[in-house]
mmCIF file of C-alpha atoms in Angstrom:
data_model
loop_
_atom_site.group_PDB
_atom_site.id
_atom_site.type_symbol
_atom_site.label_atom_id
_atom_site.label_comp_id
_atom_site.label_asym_id
_atom_site.label_seq_id
_atom_site.Cartn_x
_atom_site.Cartn_y
_atom_site.Cartn_z
ATOM 1 C CA UNK A 1 4.648 -18.061 9.605
ATOM 2 C CA UNK A 2 4.159 -15.442 6.791
ATOM 3 C CA UNK A 3 1.469 -16.307 4.379
ATOM 4 C CA UNK A 4 2.220 -13.346 2.110
ATOM 5 C CA UNK A 5 5.176 -11.193 1.881
ATOM 6 C CA UNK A 6 5.553 -8.304 -0.477
ATOM 7 C CA UNK A 7 7.839 -5.555 -0.813
ATOM 8 C CA UNK A 8 7.878 -2.401 -3.171
ATOM 9 C CA UNK A 9 5.094 -4.096 -5.302
ATOM 10 C CA UNK A 10 4.207 -2.018 -8.149
ATOM 11 C CA UNK A 11 1.766 -2.586 -10.897
ATOM 12 C CA UNK A 12 1.289 -0.303 -13.751
ATOM 13 C CA UNK A 13 -1.586 -0.210 -16.398
ATOM 14 C CA UNK A 14 -0.444 1.941 -19.201
ATOM 15 C CA UNK A 15 0.750 4.979 -17.296
ATOM 16 C CA UNK A 16 -1.291 4.649 -14.223
ATOM 17 C CA UNK A 17 0.211 3.147 -11.060
ATOM 18 C CA UNK A 18 -2.453 0.946 -9.463
ATOM 19 C CA UNK A 19 0.108 -0.160 -6.881
ATOM 20 C CA UNK A 20 2.931 1.954 -5.959
ATOM 21 C CA UNK A 21 5.770 0.368 -4.056
ATOM 22 C CA UNK A 22 3.500 -1.521 -1.644
ATOM 23 C CA UNK A 23 4.918 -3.586 1.340
ATOM 24 C CA UNK A 24 3.427 -5.578 3.875
ATOM 25 C CA UNK A 25 3.020 -9.098 5.094
ATOM 26 C CA UNK A 26 0.127 -11.247 6.539
ATOM 27 C CA UNK A 27 0.605 -13.861 9.128
ATOM 28 C CA UNK A 28 -0.918 -17.477 9.135
ATOM 29 C CA UNK A 29 -4.494 -18.099 10.040
ATOM 30 C CA UNK A 30 -5.658 -14.734 10.461
ATOM 31 C CA UNK A 31 -8.766 -12.897 9.119
ATOM 32 C CA UNK A 32 -7.466 -9.757 7.532
ATOM 33 C CA UNK A 33 -9.558 -6.949 6.258
ATOM 34 C CA UNK A 34 -8.418 -5.081 3.032
ATOM 35 C CA UNK A 35 -9.884 -1.787 3.176
ATOM 36 C CA UNK A 36 -9.436 1.243 0.872
ATOM 37 C CA UNK A 37 -11.496 3.681 -1.212
ATOM 38 C CA UNK A 38 -12.629 2.828 -4.729
ATOM 39 C CA UNK A 39 -9.457 2.729 -7.002
ATOM 40 C CA UNK A 40 -7.217 2.415 -4.101
ATOM 41 C CA UNK A 41 -5.848 -0.877 -5.616
ATOM 42 C CA UNK A 42 -7.454 -3.561 -3.493
ATOM 43 C CA UNK A 43 -8.629 -5.758 -6.475
ATOM 44 C CA UNK A 44 -5.280 -5.447 -8.283
ATOM 45 C CA UNK A 45 -3.445 -6.454 -5.066
ATOM 46 C CA UNK A 46 -5.894 -9.439 -4.528
ATOM 47 C CA UNK A 47 -5.557 -10.560 -8.075
ATOM 48 C CA UNK A 48 -1.550 -10.411 -8.047
ATOM 49 C CA UNK A 49 -1.696 -12.579 -4.660
ATOM 50 C CA UNK A 50 -4.051 -14.936 -6.440
ATOM 51 C CA UNK A 51 -1.650 -15.218 -9.476
ATOM 52 C CA UNK A 52 -4.143 -13.851 -11.903
ATOM 53 C CA UNK A 53 -2.049 -10.852 -13.075
ATOM 54 C CA UNK A 54 1.676 -10.325 -12.842
ATOM 55 C CA UNK A 55 3.389 -7.520 -10.833
ATOM 56 C CA UNK A 56 5.249 -4.998 -12.784
ATOM 57 C CA UNK A 57 8.081 -4.676 -10.246
ATOM 58 C CA UNK A 58 8.689 -5.428 -6.766
ATOM 59 C CA UNK A 59 8.572 -8.773 -4.934
ATOM 60 C CA UNK A 60 5.661 -10.810 -3.867
ATOM 61 C CA UNK A 61 5.786 -14.274 -2.184
ATOM 62 C CA UNK A 62 2.688 -16.348 -1.347
ATOM 63 C CA UNK A 63 3.554 -19.367 0.731
ATOM 64 C CA UNK A 64 7.205 -18.553 -0.120
ATOM 65 C CA UNK A 65 6.730 -18.891 -3.695
ATOM 66 C CA UNK A 66 5.844 -16.408 -6.571
ATOM 67 C CA UNK A 67 2.063 -16.544 -7.291
ATOM 68 C CA UNK A 68 1.889 -15.962 -10.972
ATOM 69 C CA UNK A 69 1.921 -18.861 -13.229
ATOM 70 C CA UNK A 70 2.013 -21.229 -10.313
ATOM 71 C CA UNK A 71 0.190 -24.421 -9.841
ATOM 72 C CA UNK A 72 0.725 -24.734 -6.240
ATOM 73 C CA UNK A 73 -0.693 -21.348 -5.845
ATOM 74 C CA UNK A 74 -3.754 -22.144 -7.884
ATOM 75 C CA UNK A 75 -4.653 -25.012 -5.760
ATOM 76 C CA UNK A 76 -4.106 -23.370 -2.413
ATOM 77 C CA UNK A 77 -5.189 -20.022 -2.968
ATOM 78 C CA UNK A 78 -8.840 -19.232 -4.051
ATOM 79 C CA UNK A 79 -10.067 -15.703 -5.275
ATOM 80 C CA UNK A 80 -13.666 -15.267 -4.924
ATOM 81 C CA UNK A 81 -15.458 -12.161 -6.392
ATOM 82 C CA UNK A 82 -18.744 -11.609 -8.436
ATOM 83 C CA UNK A 83 -16.983 -12.116 -11.611
ATOM 84 C CA UNK A 84 -15.880 -15.627 -11.332
ATOM 85 C CA UNK A 85 -16.252 -17.411 -14.459
ATOM 86 C CA UNK A 86 -17.621 -20.742 -14.795
ATOM 87 C CA UNK A 87 -18.289 -22.841 -18.023
ATOM 88 C CA UNK A 88 -21.936 -21.922 -19.143
ATOM 89 C CA UNK A 89 -22.731 -25.154 -20.333
ATOM 90 C CA UNK A 90 -22.337 -27.162 -16.864
ATOM 91 C CA UNK A 91 -25.290 -26.949 -14.517
ATOM 92 C CA UNK A 92 -24.486 -25.627 -10.791
ATOM 93 C CA UNK A 93 -24.568 -29.103 -9.109
ATOM 94 C CA UNK A 94 -21.946 -30.283 -11.701
ATOM 95 C CA UNK A 95 -19.916 -27.341 -11.068
ATOM 96 C CA UNK A 96 -19.559 -28.270 -7.420
ATOM 97 C CA UNK A 97 -18.099 -31.710 -8.496
ATOM 98 C CA UNK A 98 -15.929 -30.226 -11.039
ATOM 99 C CA UNK A 99 -14.674 -27.850 -8.396
ATOM 100 C CA UNK A 100 -13.732 -30.584 -6.088
ATOM 101 C CA UNK A 101 -11.073 -31.789 -8.715
ATOM 102 C CA UNK A 102 -9.300 -28.596 -8.466
ATOM 103 C CA UNK A 103 -9.018 -28.001 -4.672
ATOM 104 C CA UNK A 104 -7.314 -30.712 -2.528
ATOM 105 C CA UNK A 105 -8.949 -29.526 0.809
ATOM 106 C CA UNK A 106 -12.479 -29.244 -0.959
ATOM 107 C CA UNK A 107 -15.267 -30.419 1.468
ATOM 108 C CA UNK A 108 -18.184 -31.869 -0.504
ATOM 109 C CA UNK A 109 -20.510 -32.064 2.459
ATOM 110 C CA UNK A 110 -20.135 -28.556 3.406
ATOM 111 C CA UNK A 111 -20.676 -27.524 -0.204
ATOM 112 C CA UNK A 112 -23.850 -29.600 -0.479
ATOM 113 C CA UNK A 113 -25.308 -28.408 2.770
ATOM 114 C CA UNK A 114 -24.914 -24.758 2.024
ATOM 115 C CA UNK A 115 -26.130 -25.460 -1.723
ATOM 116 C CA UNK A 116 -29.321 -26.971 -0.302
ATOM 117 C CA UNK A 117 -29.578 -24.280 2.641
ATOM 118 C CA UNK A 118 -29.627 -21.532 0.024
ATOM 119 C CA UNK A 119 -32.069 -23.399 -2.056
ATOM 120 C CA UNK A 120 -30.117 -23.516 -5.391
ATOM 121 C CA UNK A 121 -31.607 -25.355 -8.183
ATOM 122 C CA UNK A 122 -29.074 -27.975 -8.983
ATOM 123 C CA UNK A 123 -30.009 -28.038 -12.729
ATOM 124 C CA UNK A 124 -29.831 -24.273 -13.367
ATOM 125 C CA UNK A 125 -26.664 -22.552 -14.964
ATOM 126 C CA UNK A 126 -24.355 -19.963 -13.396
ATOM 127 C CA UNK A 127 -25.080 -17.245 -15.960
ATOM 128 C CA UNK A 128 -28.666 -17.263 -15.299
ATOM 129 C CA UNK A 129 -28.273 -16.482 -11.655
ATOM 130 C CA UNK A 130 -29.425 -13.177 -10.160
ATOM 131 C CA UNK A 131 -26.627 -10.801 -8.979
ATOM 132 C CA UNK A 132 -27.122 -11.902 -5.358
ATOM 133 C CA UNK A 133 -27.481 -15.557 -6.112
ATOM 134 C CA UNK A 134 -24.142 -15.348 -8.017
ATOM 135 C CA UNK A 135 -22.375 -13.911 -4.940
ATOM 136 C CA UNK A 136 -23.889 -16.661 -2.866
ATOM 137 C CA UNK A 137 -22.894 -19.459 -5.084
ATOM 138 C CA UNK A 138 -19.410 -18.006 -5.452
ATOM 139 C CA UNK A 139 -19.069 -17.868 -1.667
ATOM 140 C CA UNK A 140 -20.082 -21.360 -1.382
ATOM 141 C CA UNK A 141 -17.188 -22.273 -3.774
ATOM 142 C CA UNK A 142 -14.883 -20.035 -1.537
ATOM 143 C CA UNK A 143 -15.859 -21.596 1.693
ATOM 144 C CA UNK A 144 -15.928 -25.306 0.579
ATOM 145 C CA UNK A 145 -12.452 -25.147 -1.080
ATOM 146 C CA UNK A 146 -11.099 -24.567 2.399
ATOM 147 C CA UNK A 147 -7.990 -23.220 0.625
ATOM 148 C CA UNK A 148 -5.130 -22.292 2.958
ATOM 149 C CA UNK A 149 -5.473 -18.719 1.574
ATOM 150 C CA UNK A 150 -9.015 -17.786 0.917
ATOM 151 C CA UNK A 151 -9.673 -14.258 -0.583
ATOM 152 C CA UNK A 152 -13.008 -12.752 -0.638
ATOM 153 C CA UNK A 153 -13.217 -9.640 -2.776
ATOM 154 C CA UNK A 154 -16.447 -7.586 -2.142
ATOM 155 C CA UNK A 155 -18.160 -11.252 -1.458
ATOM 156 C CA UNK A 156 -21.549 -9.745 -0.376
ATOM 157 C CA UNK A 157 -22.302 -7.713 -3.671
ATOM 158 C CA UNK A 158 -25.947 -8.055 -4.403
ATOM 159 C CA UNK A 159 -26.676 -10.396 -1.268
ATOM 160 C CA UNK A 160 -29.518 -9.490 0.832
ATOM 161 C CA UNK A 161 -29.361 -8.725 4.532
ATOM 162 C CA UNK A 162 -30.185 -12.187 5.586
ATOM 163 C CA UNK A 163 -27.770 -13.809 3.236
ATOM 164 C CA UNK A 164 -25.020 -11.429 4.366
ATOM 165 C CA UNK A 165 -25.540 -12.359 7.915
ATOM 166 C CA UNK A 166 -25.406 -16.231 7.097
ATOM 167 C CA UNK A 167 -22.238 -15.740 5.142
ATOM 168 C CA UNK A 168 -20.445 -13.928 7.817
ATOM 169 C CA UNK A 169 -21.587 -16.649 10.448
ATOM 170 C CA UNK A 170 -20.736 -19.466 7.983
ATOM 171 C CA UNK A 171 -17.468 -17.933 7.371
ATOM 172 C CA UNK A 172 -16.599 -17.557 11.083
ATOM 173 C CA UNK A 173 -17.803 -21.133 12.013
ATOM 174 C CA UNK A 174 -15.737 -22.829 9.375
ATOM 175 C CA UNK A 175 -12.735 -20.636 10.145
ATOM 176 C CA UNK A 176 -12.900 -21.702 13.784
ATOM 177 C CA UNK A 177 -13.366 -25.430 12.876
ATOM 178 C CA UNK A 178 -10.773 -25.175 10.022
ATOM 179 C CA UNK A 179 -8.306 -22.170 10.815
ATOM 180 C CA UNK A 180 -6.893 -20.817 7.551
ATOM 181 C CA UNK A 181 -5.662 -17.352 6.191
ATOM 182 C CA UNK A 182 -8.542 -15.221 4.890
ATOM 183 C CA UNK A 183 -8.555 -11.807 3.286
ATOM 184 C CA UNK A 184 -11.832 -10.025 3.154
ATOM 185 C CA UNK A 185 -12.238 -6.882 1.199
ATOM 186 C CA UNK A 186 -15.326 -4.837 1.794
ATOM 187 C CA UNK A 187 -16.657 -1.196 1.647
ATOM 188 C CA UNK A 188 -18.943 -2.117 4.586
ATOM 189 C CA UNK A 189 -16.208 -2.195 7.426
ATOM 190 C CA UNK A 190 -18.979 -1.798 10.021
ATOM 191 C CA UNK A 191 -20.390 -5.269 8.963
ATOM 192 C CA UNK A 192 -17.284 -6.991 9.080
ATOM 193 C CA UNK A 193 -15.101 -5.451 11.761
ATOM 194 C CA UNK A 194 -16.156 -7.802 14.327
ATOM 195 C CA UNK A 195 -14.951 -10.768 12.170
ATOM 196 C CA UNK A 196 -11.464 -9.134 11.624
ATOM 197 C CA UNK A 197 -8.289 -9.728 13.572
ATOM 198 C CA UNK A 198 -5.972 -7.345 11.410
ATOM 199 C CA UNK A 199 -6.857 -4.456 9.191
ATOM 200 C CA UNK A 200 -4.662 -3.398 6.108
ATOM 201 C CA UNK A 201 -5.524 -0.008 4.735
ATOM 202 C CA UNK A 202 -4.368 1.078 1.453
ATOM 203 C CA UNK A 203 -4.412 4.490 -0.161
ATOM 204 C CA UNK A 204 -3.174 5.262 -3.666
ATOM 205 C CA UNK A 205 -1.659 1.936 -4.186
ATOM 206 C CA UNK A 206 0.290 2.063 -0.897
ATOM 207 C CA UNK A 207 0.020 0.634 2.554
ATOM 208 C CA UNK A 208 -1.386 3.360 4.730
ATOM 209 C CA UNK A 209 -1.487 1.312 7.894
ATOM 210 C CA UNK A 210 -1.703 -2.281 9.140
ATOM 211 C CA UNK A 211 -2.770 -3.142 12.717
ATOM 212 C CA UNK A 212 -4.758 -5.248 14.902
ATOM 213 C CA UNK A 213 -8.385 -4.106 14.718
ATOM 214 C CA UNK A 214 -8.290 -3.512 18.535
ATOM 215 C CA UNK A 215 -5.486 -0.937 18.088
ATOM 216 C CA UNK A 216 -7.266 0.778 15.238
ATOM 217 C CA UNK A 217 -10.481 1.170 17.536
ATOM 218 C CA UNK A 218 -8.332 3.247 19.991
ATOM 219 C CA UNK A 219 -6.222 5.083 17.146
ATOM 220 C CA UNK A 220 -8.401 8.166 17.246
ATOM 221 C CA UNK A 221 -11.288 9.892 19.055
ATOM 222 C CA UNK A 222 -13.557 12.766 18.379
ATOM 223 C CA UNK A 223 -14.193 16.060 20.244
ATOM 224 C CA UNK A 224 -17.262 18.196 19.561
ATOM 225 C CA UNK A 225 -17.759 21.603 21.375
ATOM 226 C CA UNK A 226 -17.345 25.355 21.301
ATOM 227 C CA UNK A 227 -14.724 26.470 18.468
ATOM 228 C CA UNK A 228 -12.147 28.030 20.939
ATOM 229 C CA UNK A 229 -12.175 25.279 23.547
ATOM 230 C CA UNK A 230 -11.815 22.690 21.028
ATOM 231 C CA UNK A 231 -8.945 24.596 19.307
ATOM 232 C CA UNK A 232 -7.203 24.820 22.709
ATOM 233 C CA UNK A 233 -7.601 21.106 23.523
ATOM 234 C CA UNK A 234 -6.374 19.891 20.103
ATOM 235 C CA UNK A 235 -3.562 22.437 19.319
ATOM 236 C CA UNK A 236 -0.922 19.911 20.069
ATOM 237 C CA UNK A 237 -2.628 17.030 18.584
ATOM 238 C CA UNK A 238 -2.604 15.517 14.953
ATOM 239 C CA UNK A 239 -5.956 16.495 13.494
ATOM 240 C CA UNK A 240 -7.425 13.858 11.037
ATOM 241 C CA UNK A 241 -10.676 15.512 10.316
ATOM 242 C CA UNK A 242 -12.458 18.826 11.063
ATOM 243 C CA UNK A 243 -15.952 19.800 10.493
ATOM 244 C CA UNK A 244 -17.748 23.119 11.562
ATOM 245 C CA UNK A 245 -21.203 21.789 12.524
ATOM 246 C CA UNK A 246 -22.488 25.384 13.504
ATOM 247 C CA UNK A 247 -21.025 28.783 13.396
ATOM 248 C CA UNK A 248 -19.595 28.156 17.022
ATOM 249 C CA UNK A 249 -19.421 24.406 17.123
ATOM 250 C CA UNK A 250 -16.525 22.214 15.825
ATOM 251 C CA UNK A 251 -16.378 18.444 15.480
ATOM 252 C CA UNK A 252 -12.740 17.395 15.347
ATOM 253 C CA UNK A 253 -11.261 13.816 15.094
ATOM 254 C CA UNK A 254 -7.640 13.692 16.481
ATOM 255 C CA UNK A 255 -5.255 10.925 16.718
ATOM 256 C CA UNK A 256 -4.900 9.320 20.163
ATOM 257 C CA UNK A 257 -1.522 10.226 21.629
ATOM 258 C CA UNK A 258 -2.449 8.385 25.034
ATOM 259 C CA UNK A 259 -2.471 11.430 27.095
ATOM 260 C CA UNK A 260 -4.995 10.788 30.093
ATOM 261 C CA UNK A 261 -6.070 14.138 31.392
ATOM 262 C CA UNK A 262 -7.601 15.122 28.304
ATOM 263 C CA UNK A 263 -10.970 13.584 29.180
ATOM 264 C CA UNK A 264 -10.983 15.590 32.421
ATOM 265 C CA UNK A 265 -9.924 18.821 30.655
ATOM 266 C CA UNK A 266 -12.660 18.298 28.041
ATOM 267 C CA UNK A 267 -15.288 17.666 30.450
ATOM 268 C CA UNK A 268 -14.568 20.896 32.329
ATOM 269 C CA UNK A 269 -14.595 22.815 29.089
ATOM 270 C CA UNK A 270 -17.807 21.412 28.123
ATOM 271 C CA UNK A 271 -16.398 19.527 25.039
ATOM 272 C CA UNK A 272 -17.810 16.075 24.415
ATOM 273 C CA UNK A 273 -15.412 13.316 23.670
ATOM 274 C CA UNK A 274 -16.574 10.256 21.810
ATOM 275 C CA UNK A 275 -15.220 7.206 20.052
ATOM 276 C CA UNK A 276 -15.014 7.164 16.159
ATOM 277 C CA UNK A 277 -16.788 4.388 14.383
ATOM 278 C CA UNK A 278 -14.134 2.526 12.337
ATOM 279 C CA UNK A 279 -15.922 2.912 9.170
ATOM 280 C CA UNK A 280 -15.939 6.585 9.545
ATOM 281 C CA UNK A 281 -12.148 6.722 10.580
ATOM 282 C CA UNK A 282 -11.203 4.855 7.628
ATOM 283 C CA UNK A 283 -13.016 7.141 5.353
ATOM 284 C CA UNK A 284 -11.407 10.218 7.106
ATOM 285 C CA UNK A 285 -8.000 8.468 6.804
ATOM 286 C CA UNK A 286 -8.171 7.634 3.139
ATOM 287 C CA UNK A 287 -9.898 11.065 2.178
ATOM 288 C CA UNK A 288 -7.803 13.381 -0.308
ATOM 289 C CA UNK A 289 -8.320 16.415 1.807
ATOM 290 C CA UNK A 290 -9.112 17.451 5.189
ATOM 291 C CA UNK A 291 -12.683 18.627 4.537
ATOM 292 C CA UNK A 292 -15.690 16.823 3.370
ATOM 293 C CA UNK A 293 -18.560 16.891 0.739
ATOM 294 C CA UNK A 294 -19.786 19.901 2.544
ATOM 295 C CA UNK A 295 -16.750 21.823 1.052
ATOM 296 C CA UNK A 296 -17.947 21.277 -2.330
ATOM 297 C CA UNK A 297 -21.056 23.185 -1.660
ATOM 298 C CA UNK A 298 -19.388 25.933 0.300
ATOM 299 C CA UNK A 299 -18.319 28.576 -2.088
ATOM 300 C CA UNK A 300 -15.936 30.085 0.428
ATOM 301 C CA UNK B 1 -16.562 -20.360 31.379
ATOM 302 C CA UNK B 2 -17.217 -20.506 27.522
ATOM 303 C CA UNK B 3 -14.151 -20.807 25.593
ATOM 304 C CA UNK B 4 -13.050 -18.043 23.266
ATOM 305 C CA UNK B 5 -14.275 -20.124 20.363
ATOM 306 C CA UNK B 6 -17.742 -20.708 21.844
ATOM 307 C CA UNK B 7 -17.968 -16.882 22.572
ATOM 308 C CA UNK B 8 -16.723 -16.205 18.991
ATOM 309 C CA UNK B 9 -19.512 -18.267 17.496
ATOM 310 C CA UNK B 10 -22.212 -16.886 20.010
ATOM 311 C CA UNK B 11 -21.487 -13.168 19.121
ATOM 312 C CA UNK B 12 -20.097 -13.861 15.489
ATOM 313 C CA UNK B 13 -16.874 -12.077 16.407
ATOM 314 C CA UNK B 14 -13.251 -12.993 15.679
ATOM 315 C CA UNK B 15 -11.752 -15.593 18.266
ATOM 316 C CA UNK B 16 -8.713 -13.229 18.856
ATOM 317 C CA UNK B 17 -11.059 -10.536 19.937
ATOM 318 C CA UNK B 18 -12.878 -13.103 22.124
ATOM 319 C CA UNK B 19 -9.636 -14.089 23.799
ATOM 320 C CA UNK B 20 -8.355 -10.539 24.286
ATOM 321 C CA UNK B 21 -11.792 -9.782 26.108
ATOM 322 C CA UNK B 22 -11.488 -13.046 28.283
ATOM 323 C CA UNK B 23 -7.691 -11.998 28.984
ATOM 324 C CA UNK B 24 -8.815 -8.582 30.305
ATOM 325 C CA UNK B 25 -11.284 -10.300 32.806
ATOM 326 C CA UNK B 26 -8.308 -12.469 33.859
ATOM 327 C CA UNK B 27 -6.057 -9.328 34.366
ATOM 328 C CA UNK B 28 -8.992 -8.026 36.709
ATOM 329 C CA UNK B 29 -9.040 -11.316 38.543
ATOM 330 C CA UNK B 30 -12.754 -11.993 37.634
ATOM 331 C CA UNK B 31 -11.454 -15.012 35.830
ATOM 332 C CA UNK B 32 -8.737 -17.482 36.517
ATOM 333 C CA UNK B 33 -6.783 -20.094 34.507
ATOM 334 C CA UNK B 34 -6.778 -23.549 35.425
ATOM 335 C CA UNK B 35 -3.912 -25.319 33.222
ATOM 336 C CA UNK B 36 -5.565 -27.625 30.679
ATOM 337 C CA UNK B 37 -9.017 -27.226 31.856
ATOM 338 C CA UNK B 38 -9.748 -23.606 30.735
ATOM 339 C CA UNK B 39 -11.185 -20.518 32.602
ATOM 340 C CA UNK B 40 -13.231 -20.350 35.603
ATOM 341 C CA UNK B 41 -15.054 -17.527 37.446
ATOM 342 C CA UNK B 42 -12.988 -16.646 40.598
ATOM 343 C CA UNK B 43 -14.811 -16.625 43.938
ATOM 344 C CA UNK B 44 -14.493 -12.845 44.163
ATOM 345 C CA UNK B 45 -15.627 -12.411 40.608
ATOM 346 C CA UNK B 46 -19.108 -11.351 41.304
ATOM 347 C CA UNK B 47 -17.920 -8.889 44.198
ATOM 348 C CA UNK B 48 -15.158 -7.329 41.611
ATOM 349 C CA UNK B 49 -17.839 -7.016 38.814
ATOM 350 C CA UNK B 50 -20.544 -5.304 41.382
ATOM 351 C CA UNK B 51 -17.867 -2.972 42.677
ATOM 352 C CA UNK B 52 -16.801 -2.017 39.288
ATOM 353 C CA UNK B 53 -20.342 -1.233 38.143
ATOM 354 C CA UNK B 54 -21.030 0.791 41.285
ATOM 355 C CA UNK B 55 -17.825 2.971 41.018
ATOM 356 C CA UNK B 56 -17.610 3.399 37.395
ATOM 357 C CA UNK B 57 -20.833 2.675 35.391
ATOM 358 C CA UNK B 58 -23.331 4.032 37.977
ATOM 359 C CA UNK B 59 -21.110 6.812 38.913
ATOM 360 C CA UNK B 60 -20.580 7.806 35.320
ATOM 361 C CA UNK B 61 -24.508 7.709 34.598
ATOM 362 C CA UNK B 62 -25.110 9.817 37.771
ATOM 363 C CA UNK B 63 -22.450 12.279 36.733
ATOM 364 C CA UNK B 64 -24.392 12.580 33.396
ATOM 365 C CA UNK B 65 -27.588 13.050 35.168
ATOM 366 C CA UNK B 66 -26.109 15.864 37.211
ATOM 367 C CA UNK B 67 -24.593 17.507 34.298
ATOM 368 C CA UNK B 68 -27.838 17.365 32.309
ATOM 369 C CA UNK B 69 -29.974 18.505 35.424
ATOM 370 C CA UNK B 70 -27.675 21.541 35.784
ATOM 371 C CA UNK B 71 -27.936 22.374 31.977
ATOM 372 C CA UNK B 72 -31.627 22.268 32.605
ATOM 373 C CA UNK B 73 -31.284 24.655 35.721
ATOM 374 C CA UNK B 74 -32.870 21.911 38.002
ATOM 375 C CA UNK B 75 -31.860 22.399 41.643
ATOM 376 C CA UNK B 76 -30.336 19.481 43.557
ATOM 377 C CA UNK B 77 -33.682 19.303 45.647
ATOM 378 C CA UNK B 78 -35.870 18.764 42.436
ATOM 379 C CA UNK B 79 -33.603 16.121 40.921
ATOM 380 C CA UNK B 80 -33.809 14.304 44.367
ATOM 381 C CA UNK B 81 -37.526 14.557 44.215
ATOM 382 C CA UNK B 82 -37.632 12.877 40.693
ATOM 383 C CA UNK B 83 -35.109 9.994 41.762
ATOM 384 C CA UNK B 84 -37.425 9.550 44.907
ATOM 385 C CA UNK B 85 -40.684 9.369 42.845
ATOM 386 C CA UNK B 86 -38.994 6.792 40.334
ATOM 387 C CA UNK B 87 -37.797 4.708 43.298
ATOM 388 C CA UNK B 88 -41.375 4.508 44.586
ATOM 389 C CA UNK B 89 -42.549 3.667 40.955
ATOM 390 C CA UNK B 90 -40.092 0.738 40.633
ATOM 391 C CA UNK B 91 -40.876 -0.648 44.159
ATOM 392 C CA UNK B 92 -44.545 -0.802 43.381
ATOM 393 C CA UNK B 93 -43.769 -3.087 40.362
#
């Protein structure tokens, strides 16, 4: 079953198109990573899915219904980020109790265990929490709600290393016990790549690619070696990124077209072939130009 | 054999990824499926793994060793000497 289906989704803020004819769909009970550069439209997309804002044009269906102004959507979809607003006069423990009345699948036991594990003071208020603690508390709400569609938008903002690791473990454990559709957006792909099943990469408000993470890992590879040799080997390939490391050494990332004898050719030519870390690949794929920051400093 | 879900929790990886890994081992006949019971290590499993490590992993390492030695202009004899010395060292421990 498809949890989310959207086609030609467009959202305009004044004259700027945050989403530009975006189309994709997400299958039930998968953990999908939403990846994109700053300003690519990730948050706008997630907020439309959660029903917080309305699309300008195009079509979006969440659980086969339009998400905006939809009570069903509010009960079964949760959007977690570090700006979730809670009443400032209700202490934390009470907030958990109130949240229970909003979400039909809420698990009080899980909420309380996490609340105690992360040693929250039941009497303090949400707006008095530090940045990391705010994210941690919001994450507890997100997990305990057990919504059929759970959206985490940059959930680890401000969390320290150990809390982040705990969060990923808790997310996975609860997902295995109670499978549901989860969308995770993060700038730290290397941290979340092991958790994901699918990746949705967006660029300039459009779907750039969507595929299982295992395919993305084989999407491209890197060659490094003598300029001429690298050029010869890559002349018939699609180049994603190119960098001159030294005057006669080039590093090139090319799209994997499945040719098998390249590895041997490269070995004979003294060219090193290596896999590309996913986080690097996504950076290169979504770059505006084929160069890098070095080009800013290179006058010619 | 651990199930895909146990493996997923042990290594904090997506269960689908764990399942793909297990399927690869089934394809290589290291594991086999018993209907309704799960996955088991086949009787030839250990042998297959040892052969694979000899013919691919070890061979690859030796290849790198030879390439590195050549780049450092080390002769075959000198490299063999080094290997012999290390063998003796390991045997002592």
